[in-house]
Tab-separated table of C-alpha atoms in Angstrom:
chain	number	residue	atom	x	y	z
A	1	UNK	CA	26.041	-3.286	20.480
A	2	UNK	CA	28.721	-5.419	22.088
A	3	UNK	CA	28.827	-7.561	25.184
A	4	UNK	CA	28.118	-5.113	28.045
A	5	UNK	CA	31.362	-6.193	29.677
A	6	UNK	CA	33.264	-5.049	26.602
A	7	UNK	CA	34.602	-1.465	26.955
A	8	UNK	CA	34.276	-0.750	23.246
A	9	UNK	CA	30.920	1.001	23.650
A	10	UNK	CA	29.916	1.393	27.304
A	11	UNK	CA	33.226	2.755	28.612
A	12	UNK	CA	33.954	4.801	25.499
A	13	UNK	CA	30.590	6.525	25.826
A	14	UNK	CA	31.129	7.315	29.472
A	15	UNK	CA	34.519	8.789	28.644
A	16	UNK	CA	33.151	10.744	25.700
A	17	UNK	CA	30.445	12.833	27.376
A	18	UNK	CA	32.000	16.015	26.015
A	19	UNK	CA	31.466	18.453	23.194
A	20	UNK	CA	33.068	18.037	19.798
A	21	UNK	CA	34.274	21.629	19.984
A	22	UNK	CA	38.056	21.743	19.946
A	23	UNK	CA	38.467	18.015	19.351
A	24	UNK	CA	38.251	17.947	15.573
A	25	UNK	CA	41.636	19.511	15.017
A	26	UNK	CA	42.161	20.274	11.398
A	27	UNK	CA	38.419	20.611	10.903
A	28	UNK	CA	38.851	23.835	8.994
A	29	UNK	CA	41.438	22.488	6.596
A	30	UNK	CA	41.842	19.366	4.481
A	31	UNK	CA	43.153	16.219	6.098
A	32	UNK	CA	44.100	12.745	4.903
A	33	UNK	CA	46.752	14.270	2.651
A	34	UNK	CA	48.405	11.829	0.334
A	35	UNK	CA	49.010	11.539	-3.378
A	36	UNK	CA	46.390	10.000	-5.617
A	37	UNK	CA	46.810	6.442	-6.747
A	38	UNK	CA	44.728	5.640	-9.783
A	39	UNK	CA	45.245	1.870	-9.589
A	40	UNK	CA	43.881	1.545	-6.046
A	41	UNK	CA	40.449	1.699	-4.433
A	42	UNK	CA	39.925	4.194	-1.624
A	43	UNK	CA	38.665	2.832	1.696
A	44	UNK	CA	37.632	4.697	4.860
A	45	UNK	CA	37.863	3.076	8.300
A	46	UNK	CA	35.722	4.335	11.186
A	47	UNK	CA	37.001	3.650	14.702
A	48	UNK	CA	36.484	4.123	18.418
A	49	UNK	CA	38.835	6.849	19.675
A	50	UNK	CA	38.201	7.084	23.404
A	51	UNK	CA	40.537	4.885	25.403
A	52	UNK	CA	42.386	3.803	22.257
A	53	UNK	CA	45.273	5.019	20.123
A	54	UNK	CA	42.987	5.791	17.192
A	55	UNK	CA	43.309	9.121	15.400
A	56	UNK	CA	39.745	9.000	14.044
A	57	UNK	CA	38.858	8.103	10.454
A	58	UNK	CA	41.611	6.414	8.450
A	59	UNK	CA	42.039	6.482	4.692
A	60	UNK	CA	43.354	3.303	3.102
A	61	UNK	CA	44.194	2.339	-0.451
A	62	UNK	CA	43.744	-1.229	-1.625
A	63	UNK	CA	45.384	-2.693	-4.694
A	64	UNK	CA	42.508	-4.561	-6.317
A	65	UNK	CA	44.964	-6.929	-8.028
A	66	UNK	CA	46.770	-8.152	-4.909
A	67	UNK	CA	44.497	-7.064	-2.050
A	68	UNK	CA	47.382	-5.158	-0.458
A	69	UNK	CA	46.416	-2.317	1.876
A	70	UNK	CA	48.303	0.945	2.360
A	71	UNK	CA	47.527	3.592	4.926
A	72	UNK	CA	46.991	7.035	3.392
A	73	UNK	CA	46.388	9.237	6.425
A	74	UNK	CA	43.781	10.075	9.031
A	75	UNK	CA	41.463	12.837	10.174
A	76	UNK	CA	40.176	13.651	13.661
A	77	UNK	CA	36.396	14.102	13.323
A	78	UNK	CA	35.654	14.243	17.056
A	79	UNK	CA	35.074	11.302	19.407
A	80	UNK	CA	34.128	7.809	18.297
A	81	UNK	CA	33.462	8.064	14.525
A	82	UNK	CA	32.321	4.458	14.717
A	83	UNK	CA	30.056	4.211	11.674
A	84	UNK	CA	30.318	5.796	8.236
A	85	UNK	CA	28.194	6.352	5.147
A	86	UNK	CA	29.018	7.852	1.757
A	87	UNK	CA	26.664	10.040	-0.265
A	88	UNK	CA	25.499	8.450	-3.564
A	89	UNK	CA	27.400	11.132	-5.503
A	90	UNK	CA	30.659	10.041	-3.844
A	91	UNK	CA	31.491	13.572	-2.742
A	92	UNK	CA	30.474	13.544	0.941
A	93	UNK	CA	31.187	11.220	3.888
A	94	UNK	CA	29.032	11.101	7.021
A	95	UNK	CA	30.221	9.803	10.405
A	96	UNK	CA	28.331	9.260	13.632
A	97	UNK	CA	29.976	10.537	16.791
A	98	UNK	CA	28.922	7.831	19.226
A	99	UNK	CA	28.350	9.902	22.361
A	100	UNK	CA	25.622	10.044	24.980
A	101	UNK	CA	26.208	13.738	25.745
A	102	UNK	CA	26.792	16.466	23.159
A	103	UNK	CA	26.886	20.165	24.054
A	104	UNK	CA	25.158	19.427	27.321
A	105	UNK	CA	22.293	17.513	25.740
A	106	UNK	CA	21.480	13.766	25.943
A	107	UNK	CA	22.374	13.097	22.330
A	108	UNK	CA	25.238	12.156	20.066
A	109	UNK	CA	26.161	13.816	16.790
A	110	UNK	CA	26.627	13.243	13.070
A	111	UNK	CA	29.436	14.907	11.114
A	112	UNK	CA	29.693	15.651	7.377
A	113	UNK	CA	32.909	15.842	5.328
A	114	UNK	CA	33.489	16.833	1.716
A	115	UNK	CA	35.544	14.245	-0.207
A	116	UNK	CA	38.194	15.297	-2.684
A	117	UNK	CA	37.391	12.635	-5.261
A	118	UNK	CA	40.871	12.033	-6.666
A	119	UNK	CA	42.717	11.738	-3.351
A	120	UNK	CA	40.068	10.951	-0.759
A	121	UNK	CA	41.029	14.010	1.303
A	122	UNK	CA	38.292	14.947	3.792
A	123	UNK	CA	37.308	18.516	4.700
A	124	UNK	CA	34.802	19.112	7.480
A	125	UNK	CA	31.475	20.614	6.417
A	126	UNK	CA	29.520	20.603	9.688
A	127	UNK	CA	27.951	18.507	12.423
A	128	UNK	CA	24.465	18.178	13.891
A	129	UNK	CA	22.924	16.499	16.947
A	130	UNK	CA	21.609	13.003	16.228
A	131	UNK	CA	18.612	13.594	18.545
A	132	UNK	CA	19.384	10.524	20.622
A	133	UNK	CA	22.193	9.031	22.688
A	134	UNK	CA	24.934	6.852	21.190
A	135	UNK	CA	24.228	7.037	17.435
A	136	UNK	CA	25.672	3.817	16.020
A	137	UNK	CA	24.461	3.751	12.390
A	138	UNK	CA	24.032	6.270	9.570
A	139	UNK	CA	22.815	5.750	6.012
A	140	UNK	CA	21.879	8.025	3.108
A	141	UNK	CA	18.736	7.642	1.027
A	142	UNK	CA	19.243	6.700	-2.612
A	143	UNK	CA	18.484	10.208	-3.884
A	144	UNK	CA	21.017	11.758	-1.501
A	145	UNK	CA	18.469	14.087	0.105
A	146	UNK	CA	18.420	12.811	3.696
A	147	UNK	CA	20.605	10.994	6.223
A	148	UNK	CA	19.027	8.387	8.506
A	149	UNK	CA	20.485	7.732	11.966
A	150	UNK	CA	19.907	5.019	14.584
A	151	UNK	CA	20.530	6.053	18.203
A	152	UNK	CA	21.367	3.000	20.307
A	153	UNK	CA	21.161	4.410	23.831
A	154	UNK	CA	18.318	6.750	22.916
A	155	UNK	CA	16.281	3.975	21.316
A	156	UNK	CA	15.294	6.293	18.484
A	157	UNK	CA	15.783	6.963	14.778
A	158	UNK	CA	16.130	10.355	13.115
A	159	UNK	CA	16.006	11.954	9.668
A	160	UNK	CA	18.431	14.796	8.857
A	161	UNK	CA	17.990	16.702	5.561
A	162	UNK	CA	21.079	17.064	3.392
A	163	UNK	CA	21.833	20.493	1.967
A	164	UNK	CA	22.997	21.185	-1.597
A	165	UNK	CA	26.691	21.099	-0.643
A	166	UNK	CA	26.282	17.871	1.366
A	167	UNK	CA	26.200	19.524	4.779
A	168	UNK	CA	23.621	18.333	7.290
A	169	UNK	CA	20.610	20.376	8.342
A	170	UNK	CA	19.209	19.872	11.859
A	171	UNK	CA	17.066	16.767	12.270
A	172	UNK	CA	13.646	17.305	10.726
A	173	UNK	CA	12.079	14.271	12.396
A	174	UNK	CA	12.904	11.808	15.173
A	175	UNK	CA	10.909	8.748	16.218
A	176	UNK	CA	11.158	7.251	19.697
A	177	UNK	CA	10.832	3.462	19.751
A	178	UNK	CA	8.984	1.765	22.612
A	179	UNK	CA	9.068	-1.732	24.067
A	180	UNK	CA	11.555	-4.169	25.550
A	181	UNK	CA	12.611	-7.810	25.325
A	182	UNK	CA	13.164	-10.781	27.657
A	183	UNK	CA	16.911	-10.200	28.121
A	184	UNK	CA	16.885	-7.993	31.222
A	185	UNK	CA	20.462	-6.802	30.777
A	186	UNK	CA	20.420	-6.040	27.066
A	187	UNK	CA	16.733	-5.479	26.284
A	188	UNK	CA	15.545	-3.328	29.177
A	189	UNK	CA	14.562	-0.605	26.694
A	190	UNK	CA	14.587	0.109	22.944
A	191	UNK	CA	18.017	0.067	21.310
A	192	UNK	CA	17.820	1.105	17.650
A	193	UNK	CA	20.832	-0.424	15.910
A	194	UNK	CA	20.437	0.340	12.214
A	195	UNK	CA	18.217	2.128	9.717
A	196	UNK	CA	18.464	2.132	5.941
A	197	UNK	CA	16.289	2.827	2.906
A	198	UNK	CA	14.827	-0.002	0.870
A	199	UNK	CA	15.737	-0.417	-2.843
A	200	UNK	CA	12.632	1.534	-3.923
A	201	UNK	CA	13.623	4.469	-1.675
A	202	UNK	CA	10.004	4.698	-0.510
A	203	UNK	CA	10.503	2.844	2.775
A	204	UNK	CA	13.082	2.615	5.544
A	205	UNK	CA	13.687	-0.380	7.826
A	206	UNK	CA	15.094	-0.035	11.334
A	207	UNK	CA	16.335	-2.968	13.431
A	208	UNK	CA	15.885	-2.501	17.188
A	209	UNK	CA	17.874	-4.890	19.363
A	210	UNK	CA	16.011	-3.975	22.539
A	211	UNK	CA	12.491	-4.620	21.261
A	212	UNK	CA	13.084	-7.674	19.028
A	213	UNK	CA	11.506	-5.815	16.137
A	214	UNK	CA	12.349	-4.544	12.650
A	215	UNK	CA	10.305	-1.371	12.213
A	216	UNK	CA	8.953	-0.290	8.826
A	217	UNK	CA	8.630	3.411	7.943
A	218	UNK	CA	7.352	5.320	4.941
A	219	UNK	CA	10.241	7.508	3.836
A	220	UNK	CA	8.612	10.856	3.067
A	221	UNK	CA	11.325	12.859	1.333
A	222	UNK	CA	9.069	15.784	0.471
A	223	UNK	CA	7.768	16.042	4.021
A	224	UNK	CA	11.154	15.102	5.501
A	225	UNK	CA	9.637	12.576	7.859
A	226	UNK	CA	9.444	8.897	8.796
A	227	UNK	CA	5.892	7.546	9.039
A	228	UNK	CA	5.499	4.220	10.827
A	229	UNK	CA	3.606	1.586	8.821
A	230	UNK	CA	1.121	0.066	11.252
A	231	UNK	CA	1.139	-3.719	11.037
A	232	UNK	CA	4.213	-3.754	8.823
A	233	UNK	CA	6.903	-4.553	11.405
A	234	UNK	CA	8.655	-7.897	11.718
A	235	UNK	CA	8.351	-9.279	15.250
A	236	UNK	CA	11.441	-11.402	15.808
A	237	UNK	CA	11.878	-14.404	18.072
A	238	UNK	CA	11.948	-13.232	21.737
A	239	UNK	CA	15.524	-12.494	22.783
A	240	UNK	CA	16.896	-12.532	19.222
A	241	UNK	CA	18.230	-8.975	19.342
A	242	UNK	CA	18.112	-7.833	15.685
A	243	UNK	CA	21.162	-5.716	14.897
A	244	UNK	CA	21.879	-5.207	11.179
A	245	UNK	CA	19.902	-5.958	8.014
A	246	UNK	CA	20.661	-6.513	4.328
A	247	UNK	CA	18.365	-6.522	1.292
A	248	UNK	CA	18.586	-9.224	-1.357
A	249	UNK	CA	19.379	-7.493	-4.682
A	250	UNK	CA	16.598	-9.171	-6.692
A	251	UNK	CA	14.313	-11.249	-4.425
A	252	UNK	CA	11.760	-9.676	-2.029
A	253	UNK	CA	13.804	-10.728	0.985
A	254	UNK	CA	15.560	-9.058	3.913
A	255	UNK	CA	18.210	-10.828	5.999
A	256	UNK	CA	18.739	-9.916	9.666
A	257	UNK	CA	21.797	-10.526	11.860
A	258	UNK	CA	20.469	-11.304	15.353
A	259	UNK	CA	23.069	-10.350	17.953
A	260	UNK	CA	21.696	-12.055	21.045
A	261	UNK	CA	20.870	-15.557	19.790
A	262	UNK	CA	23.555	-15.980	17.076
A	263	UNK	CA	21.149	-16.424	14.188
A	264	UNK	CA	20.408	-14.974	10.779
A	265	UNK	CA	16.727	-14.493	10.005
A	266	UNK	CA	15.037	-14.344	6.611
A	267	UNK	CA	12.124	-11.937	6.208
A	268	UNK	CA	9.781	-11.684	3.245
A	269	UNK	CA	9.352	-8.053	2.231
A	270	UNK	CA	6.200	-6.726	0.586
A	271	UNK	CA	7.414	-3.317	-0.541
A	272	UNK	CA	4.023	-2.278	-1.898
A	273	UNK	CA	2.267	-2.759	1.456
A	274	UNK	CA	5.320	-1.965	3.530
A	275	UNK	CA	5.096	-5.259	5.390
A	276	UNK	CA	7.628	-7.793	6.668
A	277	UNK	CA	6.927	-11.432	7.577
A	278	UNK	CA	9.330	-13.921	9.152
A	279	UNK	CA	10.430	-16.956	7.109
A	280	UNK	CA	12.925	-18.749	9.342
A	281	UNK	CA	16.313	-18.615	11.079
A	282	UNK	CA	19.673	-20.390	10.925
A	283	UNK	CA	22.605	-20.419	13.325
A	284	UNK	CA	25.654	-18.362	12.377
A	285	UNK	CA	28.077	-20.638	14.241
A	286	UNK	CA	28.952	-24.321	13.668
A	287	UNK	CA	26.662	-26.963	15.136
A	288	UNK	CA	27.683	-27.921	18.651
A	289	UNK	CA	29.632	-24.737	19.414
A	290	UNK	CA	28.479	-23.345	22.786
A	291	UNK	CA	30.727	-20.367	23.464
A	292	UNK	CA	29.651	-16.740	23.842
A	293	UNK	CA	28.987	-15.074	20.497
A	294	UNK	CA	27.434	-11.872	19.192
A	295	UNK	CA	26.835	-11.535	15.427
A	296	UNK	CA	27.467	-8.016	14.166
A	297	UNK	CA	27.450	-7.191	10.458
A	298	UNK	CA	25.678	-8.709	7.445
A	299	UNK	CA	26.074	-8.279	3.679
A	300	UNK	CA	24.774	-9.928	0.505
A	301	UNK	CA	27.038	-10.234	-2.530
A	302	UNK	CA	25.906	-8.203	-5.554
A	303	UNK	CA	25.094	-11.454	-7.367
A	304	UNK	CA	22.626	-12.363	-4.610
A	305	UNK	CA	24.131	-15.860	-4.393
A	306	UNK	CA	26.071	-15.467	-1.115
A	307	UNK	CA	25.329	-13.979	2.309
A	308	UNK	CA	27.975	-13.152	4.926
A	309	UNK	CA	27.650	-12.554	8.704
A	310	UNK	CA	30.410	-11.639	11.181
A	311	UNK	CA	30.612	-13.475	14.526
A	312	UNK	CA	32.183	-11.706	17.521
A	313	UNK	CA	33.277	-14.297	20.083
A	314	UNK	CA	33.560	-17.163	17.629
A	315	UNK	CA	35.649	-14.613	15.668
A	316	UNK	CA	34.600	-15.737	12.231
A	317	UNK	CA	32.697	-14.948	9.065
A	318	UNK	CA	29.768	-17.248	8.335
A	319	UNK	CA	29.266	-17.822	4.600
A	320	UNK	CA	25.780	-18.845	3.415
A	321	UNK	CA	24.769	-19.840	-0.100
A	322	UNK	CA	21.490	-18.269	-1.228
A	323	UNK	CA	19.161	-20.287	-3.464
A	324	UNK	CA	18.602	-18.419	-6.718
A	325	UNK	CA	14.819	-18.781	-6.886
A	326	UNK	CA	13.755	-18.997	-3.236
A	327	UNK	CA	16.509	-17.294	-1.269
A	328	UNK	CA	16.826	-20.304	1.043
A	329	UNK	CA	20.077	-20.242	3.028
A	330	UNK	CA	22.633	-23.010	3.551
A	331	UNK	CA	25.679	-22.540	5.780
A	332	UNK	CA	28.599	-23.373	3.493
A	333	UNK	CA	31.649	-22.139	5.387
A	334	UNK	CA	32.734	-20.571	8.683
A	335	UNK	CA	36.199	-19.021	8.418
A	336	UNK	CA	38.313	-17.513	11.205
A	337	UNK	CA	38.895	-13.762	10.884
A	338	UNK	CA	42.462	-14.146	12.146
A	339	UNK	CA	41.737	-11.569	14.828
A	340	UNK	CA	39.516	-10.699	17.781
A	341	UNK	CA	35.970	-9.269	17.716
A	342	UNK	CA	35.175	-8.858	13.984
A	343	UNK	CA	32.837	-5.871	14.028
A	344	UNK	CA	31.952	-4.792	10.494
A	345	UNK	CA	33.256	-6.024	7.158
A	346	UNK	CA	32.977	-5.103	3.489
A	347	UNK	CA	33.253	-6.609	0.044
A	348	UNK	CA	35.517	-4.589	-2.237
A	349	UNK	CA	34.031	-3.022	-5.415
A	350	UNK	CA	35.243	-5.896	-7.615
A	351	UNK	CA	33.839	-8.625	-5.347
A	352	UNK	CA	37.228	-10.384	-5.346
A	353	UNK	CA	38.081	-9.464	-1.749
A	354	UNK	CA	36.354	-9.309	1.632
A	355	UNK	CA	37.847	-7.097	4.355
A	356	UNK	CA	37.178	-7.550	8.086
A	357	UNK	CA	37.609	-4.990	10.896
A	358	UNK	CA	38.851	-6.907	13.970
A	359	UNK	CA	38.072	-4.341	16.681
A	360	UNK	CA	39.853	-5.793	19.709
A	361	UNK	CA	42.999	-6.963	17.901
A	362	UNK	CA	43.414	-3.650	16.030
A	363	UNK	CA	43.580	-5.110	12.530
A	364	UNK	CA	41.940	-5.029	9.124
A	365	UNK	CA	42.343	-8.419	7.443
A	366	UNK	CA	41.832	-9.249	3.747
A	367	UNK	CA	40.294	-12.486	2.445
A	368	UNK	CA	40.210	-13.639	-1.136
A	369	UNK	CA	36.717	-14.342	-2.436
A	370	UNK	CA	35.667	-16.851	-5.103
A	371	UNK	CA	33.188	-14.943	-7.313
A	372	UNK	CA	31.451	-18.177	-8.319
A	373	UNK	CA	30.676	-19.802	-4.963
A	374	UNK	CA	31.470	-16.921	-2.598
A	375	UNK	CA	33.830	-18.943	-0.425
A	376	UNK	CA	36.636	-17.123	1.381
A	377	UNK	CA	40.369	-17.863	1.426
A	378	UNK	CA	42.833	-16.326	3.915
A	379	UNK	CA	45.582	-14.113	2.509
A	380	UNK	CA	48.655	-12.581	4.074
A	381	UNK	CA	47.246	-9.112	3.569
A	382	UNK	CA	46.461	-7.210	6.760
A	383	UNK	CA	47.171	-3.827	8.293
A	384	UNK	CA	47.212	-2.482	11.849
A	385	UNK	CA	44.505	0.091	12.659
A	386	UNK	CA	43.519	0.962	16.258
A	387	UNK	CA	39.994	-0.196	17.188
A	388	UNK	CA	38.573	-0.488	13.649
A	389	UNK	CA	34.785	-0.677	13.461
A	390	UNK	CA	33.398	0.292	10.031
A	391	UNK	CA	34.777	-0.109	6.486
A	392	UNK	CA	33.493	1.967	3.544
A	393	UNK	CA	34.844	1.861	-0.024
A	394	UNK	CA	34.488	5.086	-1.974
A	395	UNK	CA	33.868	3.383	-5.325
A	396	UNK	CA	30.462	1.772	-5.935
A	397	UNK	CA	30.422	-2.039	-6.186
A	398	UNK	CA	30.803	-3.585	-9.609
A	399	UNK	CA	28.539	-6.450	-10.747
A	400	UNK	CA	29.923	-9.771	-9.494
């Protein structure tokens, strides 16, 4: 969620209270047509469409040697495809449609697209209600059997089964969060902001900005349900506003980007019990800086040695070193994103590059990354994309 004065969510949602029917032109035929390029990685960019010049989901190709980006095409998947996820088999892409009204109901939607592996061409499979307003996050469990969705305005999470061809079945289970926080403007009610499976694929964690809580669920794939683990949740510092989370690849730790107090929190994760416990927090902005800031995205390098958090307002990426044995964090670098309102970001599959989606300045910017210490270096590589929000590489990450 952004600053409530920022039109990127509140105004877009108000303008998008319409059905997807008729908006996804080209939905019955392939889109993103371009020739294959075997020496480049394929990258999808999710965007906000309402009130912007965006055409929907953009396909990019990145030269992994130089970091250069080339636009390959776009597809119109309906309004506000603001967050994306790719099936583990690499053959299906899922996009939320961040709406508060869909077909006359108080819910958004989730769309599924088949991926032509060689070219990245997308062909619509179907769409389903997200069972809550303003879905802002979608993930796929590690077996590829269900999609998990966080509904920001609805304050709920939902599980949608995935059919054999990758299409979405109607939601099999939805859970309504309850509670609120001390920030009267931003925490007047639950606001689920992300949900994703843990590395064991037996649990799912959901960060709720409105309730200052990271919920823990048993992920029941056979029963197609989410079962809350009583006593397992992490209760964050009042007013923190947990937004996105990232698992450490080897240590029993979860890192949380807190949107409302500009911190990153470390949680210890007992995956056998399904329990989280808080370990501490650090600021994501330099000491002494007092401007308005809202952290957004968070990722851990595949090596586990570096953690990254995006800062909207300070307009930077915070780079933390991660102690090998304890996971203790140290802020090593804060680098400008050379743009305005860095929403989400992604490491490329080789780990040599980090790409940032600057939402308000309509740009995707590439940084070089030192694989040893994780520090970032600006490059001249950037490309103009209207209102970019989410970046997803098609190829899986390589060890780095």
